[in-house]
mmCIF file of C-alpha atoms in Angstrom:
data_model
loop_
_atom_site.group_PDB
_atom_site.id
_atom_site.type_symbol
_atom_site.label_atom_id
_atom_site.label_comp_id
_atom_site.label_asym_id
_atom_site.label_seq_id
_atom_site.Cartn_x
_atom_site.Cartn_y
_atom_site.Cartn_z
ATOM 1 C CA ASP A 137 -10.969 10.820 16.225
ATOM 2 C CA ALA A 138 -10.383 8.890 13.522
ATOM 3 C CA ARG A 139 -6.995 10.845 11.130
ATOM 4 C CA VAL A 140 -5.235 9.379 8.640
ATOM 5 C CA THR A 141 -1.505 9.340 9.987
ATOM 6 C CA GLN A 142 1.501 9.762 6.896
ATOM 7 C CA THR A 143 4.628 9.048 7.705
ATOM 8 C CA PRO A 144 7.606 10.979 7.511
ATOM 9 C CA ARG A 145 6.260 14.438 7.516
ATOM 10 C CA HIS A 146 9.197 15.435 6.060
ATOM 11 C CA LYS A 147 11.969 14.053 4.280
ATOM 12 C CA VAL A 148 15.224 15.782 2.501
ATOM 13 C CA THR A 149 16.766 13.468 0.589
ATOM 14 C CA GLU A 150 19.659 12.806 -2.445
ATOM 15 C CA MET A 151 18.821 12.144 -5.367
ATOM 16 C CA GLY A 152 19.282 8.432 -6.350
ATOM 17 C CA GLN A 153 18.124 7.604 -3.426
ATOM 18 C CA GLU A 154 15.273 5.900 -3.182
ATOM 19 C CA VAL A 155 11.909 7.251 -1.262
ATOM 20 C CA THR A 156 9.726 5.096 0.811
ATOM 21 C CA MET A 157 6.248 7.082 2.033
ATOM 22 C CA ARG A 158 3.931 4.881 4.719
ATOM 23 C CA CYS A 159 -0.094 5.629 5.128
ATOM 24 C CA GLN A 160 -2.652 4.867 7.480
ATOM 25 C CA PRO A 161 -6.036 5.006 6.562
ATOM 26 C CA ILE A 162 -8.645 5.709 8.885
ATOM 27 C CA LEU A 163 -9.860 2.408 10.164
ATOM 28 C CA GLY A 164 -13.479 1.222 8.246
ATOM 29 C CA HIS A 165 -12.687 3.380 4.860
ATOM 30 C CA ASN A 166 -11.337 1.246 2.263
ATOM 31 C CA THR A 167 -10.197 3.462 -0.277
ATOM 32 C CA VAL A 168 -7.318 4.813 -0.121
ATOM 33 C CA PHE A 169 -5.719 7.211 -2.262
ATOM 34 C CA TRP A 170 -2.348 9.474 -3.630
ATOM 35 C CA TYR A 171 -2.343 13.080 -4.610
ATOM 36 C CA ARG A 172 0.510 14.779 -5.408
ATOM 37 C CA GLN A 173 1.101 18.533 -5.452
ATOM 38 C CA THR A 174 3.232 20.416 -6.796
ATOM 39 C CA MET A 175 2.791 25.058 -7.174
ATOM 40 C CA MET A 176 3.396 23.931 -11.565
ATOM 41 C CA GLN A 177 0.628 20.837 -11.038
ATOM 42 C CA GLY A 178 -1.318 21.736 -8.407
ATOM 43 C CA LEU A 179 -3.174 18.272 -6.198
ATOM 44 C CA GLU A 180 -3.033 15.301 -9.150
ATOM 45 C CA LEU A 181 -3.928 11.677 -8.620
ATOM 46 C CA LEU A 182 -0.919 9.406 -8.806
ATOM 47 C CA ALA A 183 -2.583 5.955 -7.492
ATOM 48 C CA TYR A 184 -5.209 4.487 -5.343
ATOM 49 C CA PHE A 185 -7.044 1.432 -4.067
ATOM 50 C CA ARG A 186 -10.022 -0.361 -3.441
ATOM 51 C CA ASN A 187 -10.365 -2.592 -0.762
ATOM 52 C CA ARG A 188 -6.194 -3.581 -1.513
ATOM 53 C CA ALA A 189 -6.467 -3.466 -4.553
ATOM 54 C CA PRO A 190 -5.193 -1.541 -6.502
ATOM 55 C CA LEU A 191 -7.737 0.240 -9.375
ATOM 56 C CA ASP A 192 -6.171 3.351 -10.990
ATOM 57 C CA ASP A 193 -2.291 3.875 -11.068
ATOM 58 C CA SER A 194 -2.139 6.478 -13.621
ATOM 59 C CA GLY A 195 -0.739 8.934 -13.107
ATOM 60 C CA MET A 196 1.667 7.299 -11.565
ATOM 61 C CA PRO A 197 4.752 7.484 -13.208
ATOM 62 C CA LYS A 198 5.304 3.773 -13.639
ATOM 63 C CA ASP A 199 9.653 3.710 -14.358
ATOM 64 C CA ARG A 200 10.583 5.317 -10.580
ATOM 65 C CA PHE A 201 7.046 5.231 -8.960
ATOM 66 C CA SER A 202 5.464 2.239 -6.738
ATOM 67 C CA ALA A 203 2.186 1.806 -4.384
ATOM 68 C CA GLU A 204 0.750 -0.604 -2.229
ATOM 69 C CA MET A 205 -0.946 -1.513 0.275
ATOM 70 C CA PRO A 206 0.591 -4.642 2.220
ATOM 71 C CA ASP A 207 -2.614 -4.689 4.206
ATOM 72 C CA ALA A 208 -6.026 -2.920 4.819
ATOM 73 C CA THR A 209 -3.960 -0.759 7.738
ATOM 74 C CA LEU A 210 -0.910 0.636 5.775
ATOM 75 C CA ALA A 211 -0.533 2.065 2.374
ATOM 76 C CA THR A 212 2.728 2.815 1.053
ATOM 77 C CA LEU A 213 3.577 4.523 -2.455
ATOM 78 C CA LYS A 214 7.317 4.541 -2.795
ATOM 79 C CA ILE A 215 9.763 6.156 -5.599
ATOM 80 C CA GLN A 216 13.465 4.687 -6.580
ATOM 81 C CA PRO A 217 16.002 6.851 -7.673
ATOM 82 C CA SER A 218 14.163 9.644 -6.790
ATOM 83 C CA GLU A 219 14.424 13.130 -9.217
ATOM 84 C CA PRO A 220 14.533 16.592 -7.629
ATOM 85 C CA ARG A 221 11.569 16.826 -10.250
ATOM 86 C CA ASP A 222 9.989 14.722 -7.157
ATOM 87 C CA SER A 223 10.549 17.267 -4.739
ATOM 88 C CA ALA A 224 6.885 17.985 -3.797
ATOM 89 C CA VAL A 225 4.123 17.077 -0.883
ATOM 90 C CA TYR A 226 2.524 13.781 -1.077
ATOM 91 C CA PHE A 227 -1.195 13.139 0.343
ATOM 92 C CA CYS A 228 -2.693 10.083 0.968
ATOM 93 C CA ALA A 229 -6.040 10.045 2.137
ATOM 94 C CA SER A 230 -9.396 7.502 2.697
ATOM 95 C CA GLY A 231 -12.635 6.889 2.333
ATOM 96 C CA LEU A 232 -16.007 4.268 2.002
ATOM 97 C CA GLY A 233 -15.624 4.040 -1.527
ATOM 98 C CA SER A 234 -17.538 4.967 -4.420
ATOM 99 C CA GLY A 235 -20.318 7.243 -4.399
ATOM 100 C CA GLY A 236 -19.024 10.094 -3.880
ATOM 101 C CA GLU A 237 -17.722 9.819 -0.277
ATOM 102 C CA THR A 238 -16.287 12.495 0.859
ATOM 103 C CA GLN A 239 -12.087 11.517 0.691
ATOM 104 C CA TYR A 240 -10.704 12.556 4.422
ATOM 105 C CA PHE A 241 -6.701 13.364 3.980
ATOM 106 C CA GLY A 242 -3.398 13.453 5.678
ATOM 107 C CA PRO A 243 -1.429 15.963 6.907
ATOM 108 C CA GLY A 244 1.506 15.100 3.398
ATOM 109 C CA THR A 245 4.756 14.384 3.216
ATOM 110 C CA ARG A 246 7.154 17.240 2.085
ATOM 111 C CA LEU A 247 9.588 16.025 0.221
ATOM 112 C CA LEU A 248 12.990 16.940 -1.119
ATOM 113 C CA VAL A 249 15.327 15.627 -3.318
ATOM 114 C CA LEU A 250 18.750 17.785 -3.843
ATOM 115 C CA ALA B 255 -12.885 15.743 -19.634
ATOM 116 C CA GLN B 256 -14.157 17.283 -16.195
ATOM 117 C CA THR B 257 -11.931 20.826 -15.254
ATOM 118 C CA VAL B 258 -12.353 22.969 -12.459
ATOM 119 C CA THR B 259 -11.664 26.611 -12.482
ATOM 120 C CA GLN B 260 -11.299 29.159 -9.771
ATOM 121 C CA SER B 261 -10.128 32.820 -11.464
ATOM 122 C CA GLN B 262 -9.123 34.178 -8.261
ATOM 123 C CA PRO B 263 -5.776 33.519 -6.964
ATOM 124 C CA GLU B 264 -6.005 36.067 -4.303
ATOM 125 C CA MET B 265 -8.838 37.465 -2.085
ATOM 126 C CA SER B 266 -8.988 39.157 1.002
ATOM 127 C CA VAL B 267 -11.794 40.354 3.826
ATOM 128 C CA GLN B 268 -11.492 42.235 7.230
ATOM 129 C CA GLU B 269 -11.610 40.464 10.098
ATOM 130 C CA ALA B 270 -16.108 40.132 10.653
ATOM 131 C CA GLU B 271 -16.884 40.171 6.672
ATOM 132 C CA THR B 272 -18.102 38.378 4.418
ATOM 133 C CA VAL B 273 -16.091 37.329 1.364
ATOM 134 C CA THR B 274 -17.116 34.394 -1.603
ATOM 135 C CA LEU B 275 -14.505 32.470 -3.517
ATOM 136 C CA SER B 276 -15.676 31.531 -7.263
ATOM 137 C CA CYS B 277 -16.021 28.014 -8.097
ATOM 138 C CA THR B 278 -16.494 26.815 -11.692
ATOM 139 C CA TYR B 279 -16.697 23.211 -13.811
ATOM 140 C CA ASP B 280 -16.551 21.957 -16.316
ATOM 141 C CA THR B 281 -18.858 18.511 -17.126
ATOM 142 C CA SER B 282 -21.461 16.599 -19.395
ATOM 143 C CA GLU B 283 -22.552 14.817 -16.447
ATOM 144 C CA SER B 284 -25.699 15.411 -14.547
ATOM 145 C CA ASP B 285 -24.869 13.641 -11.794
ATOM 146 C CA TYR B 286 -21.518 14.308 -9.455
ATOM 147 C CA TYR B 287 -20.257 15.784 -6.410
ATOM 148 C CA LEU B 288 -18.969 19.211 -5.218
ATOM 149 C CA PHE B 289 -16.370 20.169 -3.065
ATOM 150 C CA TRP B 290 -14.559 22.425 -0.670
ATOM 151 C CA TYR B 291 -11.663 20.989 0.936
ATOM 152 C CA LYS B 292 -9.613 24.614 3.335
ATOM 153 C CA GLN B 293 -5.247 24.064 2.723
ATOM 154 C CA PRO B 294 -4.132 26.283 5.755
ATOM 155 C CA PRO B 295 -0.464 27.061 6.092
ATOM 156 C CA SER B 296 0.347 23.400 7.693
ATOM 157 C CA ARG B 297 -0.479 21.663 4.502
ATOM 158 C CA GLN B 298 -3.251 19.787 6.152
ATOM 159 C CA MET B 299 -6.026 19.300 3.378
ATOM 160 C CA ILE B 300 -9.550 19.781 5.859
ATOM 161 C CA LEU B 301 -12.695 19.252 3.595
ATOM 162 C CA VAL B 302 -14.848 22.671 4.062
ATOM 163 C CA ILE B 303 -18.378 21.458 2.960
ATOM 164 C CA ARG B 304 -19.659 19.141 0.014
ATOM 165 C CA GLN B 305 -22.635 19.091 -2.647
ATOM 166 C CA GLU B 306 -24.502 16.896 -4.544
ATOM 167 C CA ALA B 307 -25.304 17.873 -7.636
ATOM 168 C CA TYR B 308 -29.034 16.024 -7.310
ATOM 169 C CA LYS B 309 -29.583 17.730 -4.716
ATOM 170 C CA GLN B 310 -31.284 22.091 -4.577
ATOM 171 C CA GLN B 311 -30.606 22.613 -1.483
ATOM 172 C CA ASN B 312 -26.891 24.509 -0.921
ATOM 173 C CA ALA B 313 -25.122 23.439 1.410
ATOM 174 C CA THR B 314 -24.504 24.960 4.929
ATOM 175 C CA GLU B 315 -21.964 23.812 7.136
ATOM 176 C CA ASN B 316 -22.029 26.817 10.220
ATOM 177 C CA ARG B 317 -20.588 29.899 8.653
ATOM 178 C CA PHE B 318 -19.380 28.373 5.086
ATOM 179 C CA SER B 319 -22.291 28.157 2.702
ATOM 180 C CA VAL B 320 -22.005 28.063 -0.754
ATOM 181 C CA ASN B 321 -24.486 29.224 -3.581
ATOM 182 C CA PHE B 322 -24.513 25.628 -6.106
ATOM 183 C CA GLN B 323 -26.344 26.914 -9.781
ATOM 184 C CA LYS B 324 -26.422 24.092 -11.428
ATOM 185 C CA ALA B 325 -27.589 25.574 -15.039
ATOM 186 C CA ALA B 326 -24.599 28.303 -14.311
ATOM 187 C CA LYS B 327 -21.898 25.572 -13.733
ATOM 188 C CA SER B 328 -21.276 27.740 -10.747
ATOM 189 C CA PHE B 329 -20.070 26.320 -6.891
ATOM 190 C CA SER B 330 -19.242 29.453 -4.946
ATOM 191 C CA LEU B 331 -17.989 28.982 -1.841
ATOM 192 C CA LYS B 332 -18.853 31.689 1.517
ATOM 193 C CA ILE B 333 -17.617 32.895 4.185
ATOM 194 C CA SER B 334 -19.881 34.651 7.141
ATOM 195 C CA ASP B 335 -18.347 36.942 9.774
ATOM 196 C CA SER B 336 -14.883 35.754 8.147
ATOM 197 C CA GLN B 337 -11.827 34.704 11.642
ATOM 198 C CA LEU B 338 -8.419 35.033 11.548
ATOM 199 C CA GLY B 339 -8.370 30.809 11.581
ATOM 200 C CA ASP B 340 -10.421 31.618 8.461
ATOM 201 C CA ALA B 341 -6.621 32.284 6.679
ATOM 202 C CA ALA B 342 -5.714 29.962 4.315
ATOM 203 C CA MET B 343 -6.114 28.597 0.012
ATOM 204 C CA TYR B 344 -9.054 26.977 -1.065
ATOM 205 C CA PHE B 345 -9.330 24.847 -3.013
ATOM 206 C CA CYS B 346 -13.209 24.187 -4.726
ATOM 207 C CA ALA B 347 -12.966 20.110 -6.328
ATOM 208 C CA TYR B 348 -15.591 17.440 -9.048
ATOM 209 C CA ARG B 349 -16.034 14.638 -8.338
ATOM 210 C CA GLY B 350 -18.541 12.062 -10.858
ATOM 211 C CA TYR B 351 -21.138 9.887 -9.432
ATOM 212 C CA ASN B 352 -19.323 7.372 -10.690
ATOM 213 C CA THR B 353 -15.681 7.599 -10.405
ATOM 214 C CA ASP B 354 -13.445 8.063 -7.370
ATOM 215 C CA LYS B 355 -10.840 10.758 -9.117
ATOM 216 C CA LEU B 356 -11.291 14.040 -7.316
ATOM 217 C CA ILE B 357 -10.959 16.965 -9.707
ATOM 218 C CA PHE B 358 -9.131 20.148 -7.759
ATOM 219 C CA GLY B 359 -8.877 24.022 -9.444
ATOM 220 C CA THR B 360 -5.933 25.749 -9.404
ATOM 221 C CA GLY B 361 -7.275 27.170 -5.468
ATOM 222 C CA THR B 362 -7.341 30.668 -3.833
ATOM 223 C CA ARG B 363 -5.699 31.779 -1.492
ATOM 224 C CA LEU B 364 -7.157 33.970 1.087
ATOM 225 C CA GLN B 365 -5.742 36.607 3.785
ATOM 226 C CA VAL B 366 -8.005 37.603 6.564
ATOM 227 C CA PHE B 367 -6.841 41.194 8.398
ATOM 228 C CA PRO B 368 -8.073 42.279 11.946
#
């Protein structure tokens, strides 16, 4: 069955290193979301795209985070340089657009920055 | 701004029994969508059930049903015939009619005892 896939599933890195997380949305979905989950903040939206165009990245620290969609089958979230406070689970979700369509989540990337 | 409140950090239920998880929300919108997501230990976010605010009928998915009280801004989840596999974190989420952003509650951890 169709699923959102994310790689890597786990990442341990040292402070200052670049981290790239990838997401493959469900085929045919035109909206892709990036969420971050931490114990302190819960689930928060970082950014999202529709038809590969960024619609909202207000939840993302601009100085170190960047999100792109090189093509309709790939979304990336990059952190450079990474910091210990970036340790979290990062989820990608995809959907069929607005109007309340359900967002389907990937398995997440668990990031630990030492 | 919209907010979602889950006042029960933890709940427990005996296998085969029924449990109800509470969720309240605050919004000035008249049209919106509400969701319950399940997050098992694997961290995967799984959609359990969704409700459109314009529908008076409560949504049902097999053993899962909701009690949607629009005037009270309440959206509780009832799990009938609880199974060990239902043990997870459950998140209530709100989405405005003309927005894409999901606003999550803080979650309720459900334990199921044999």
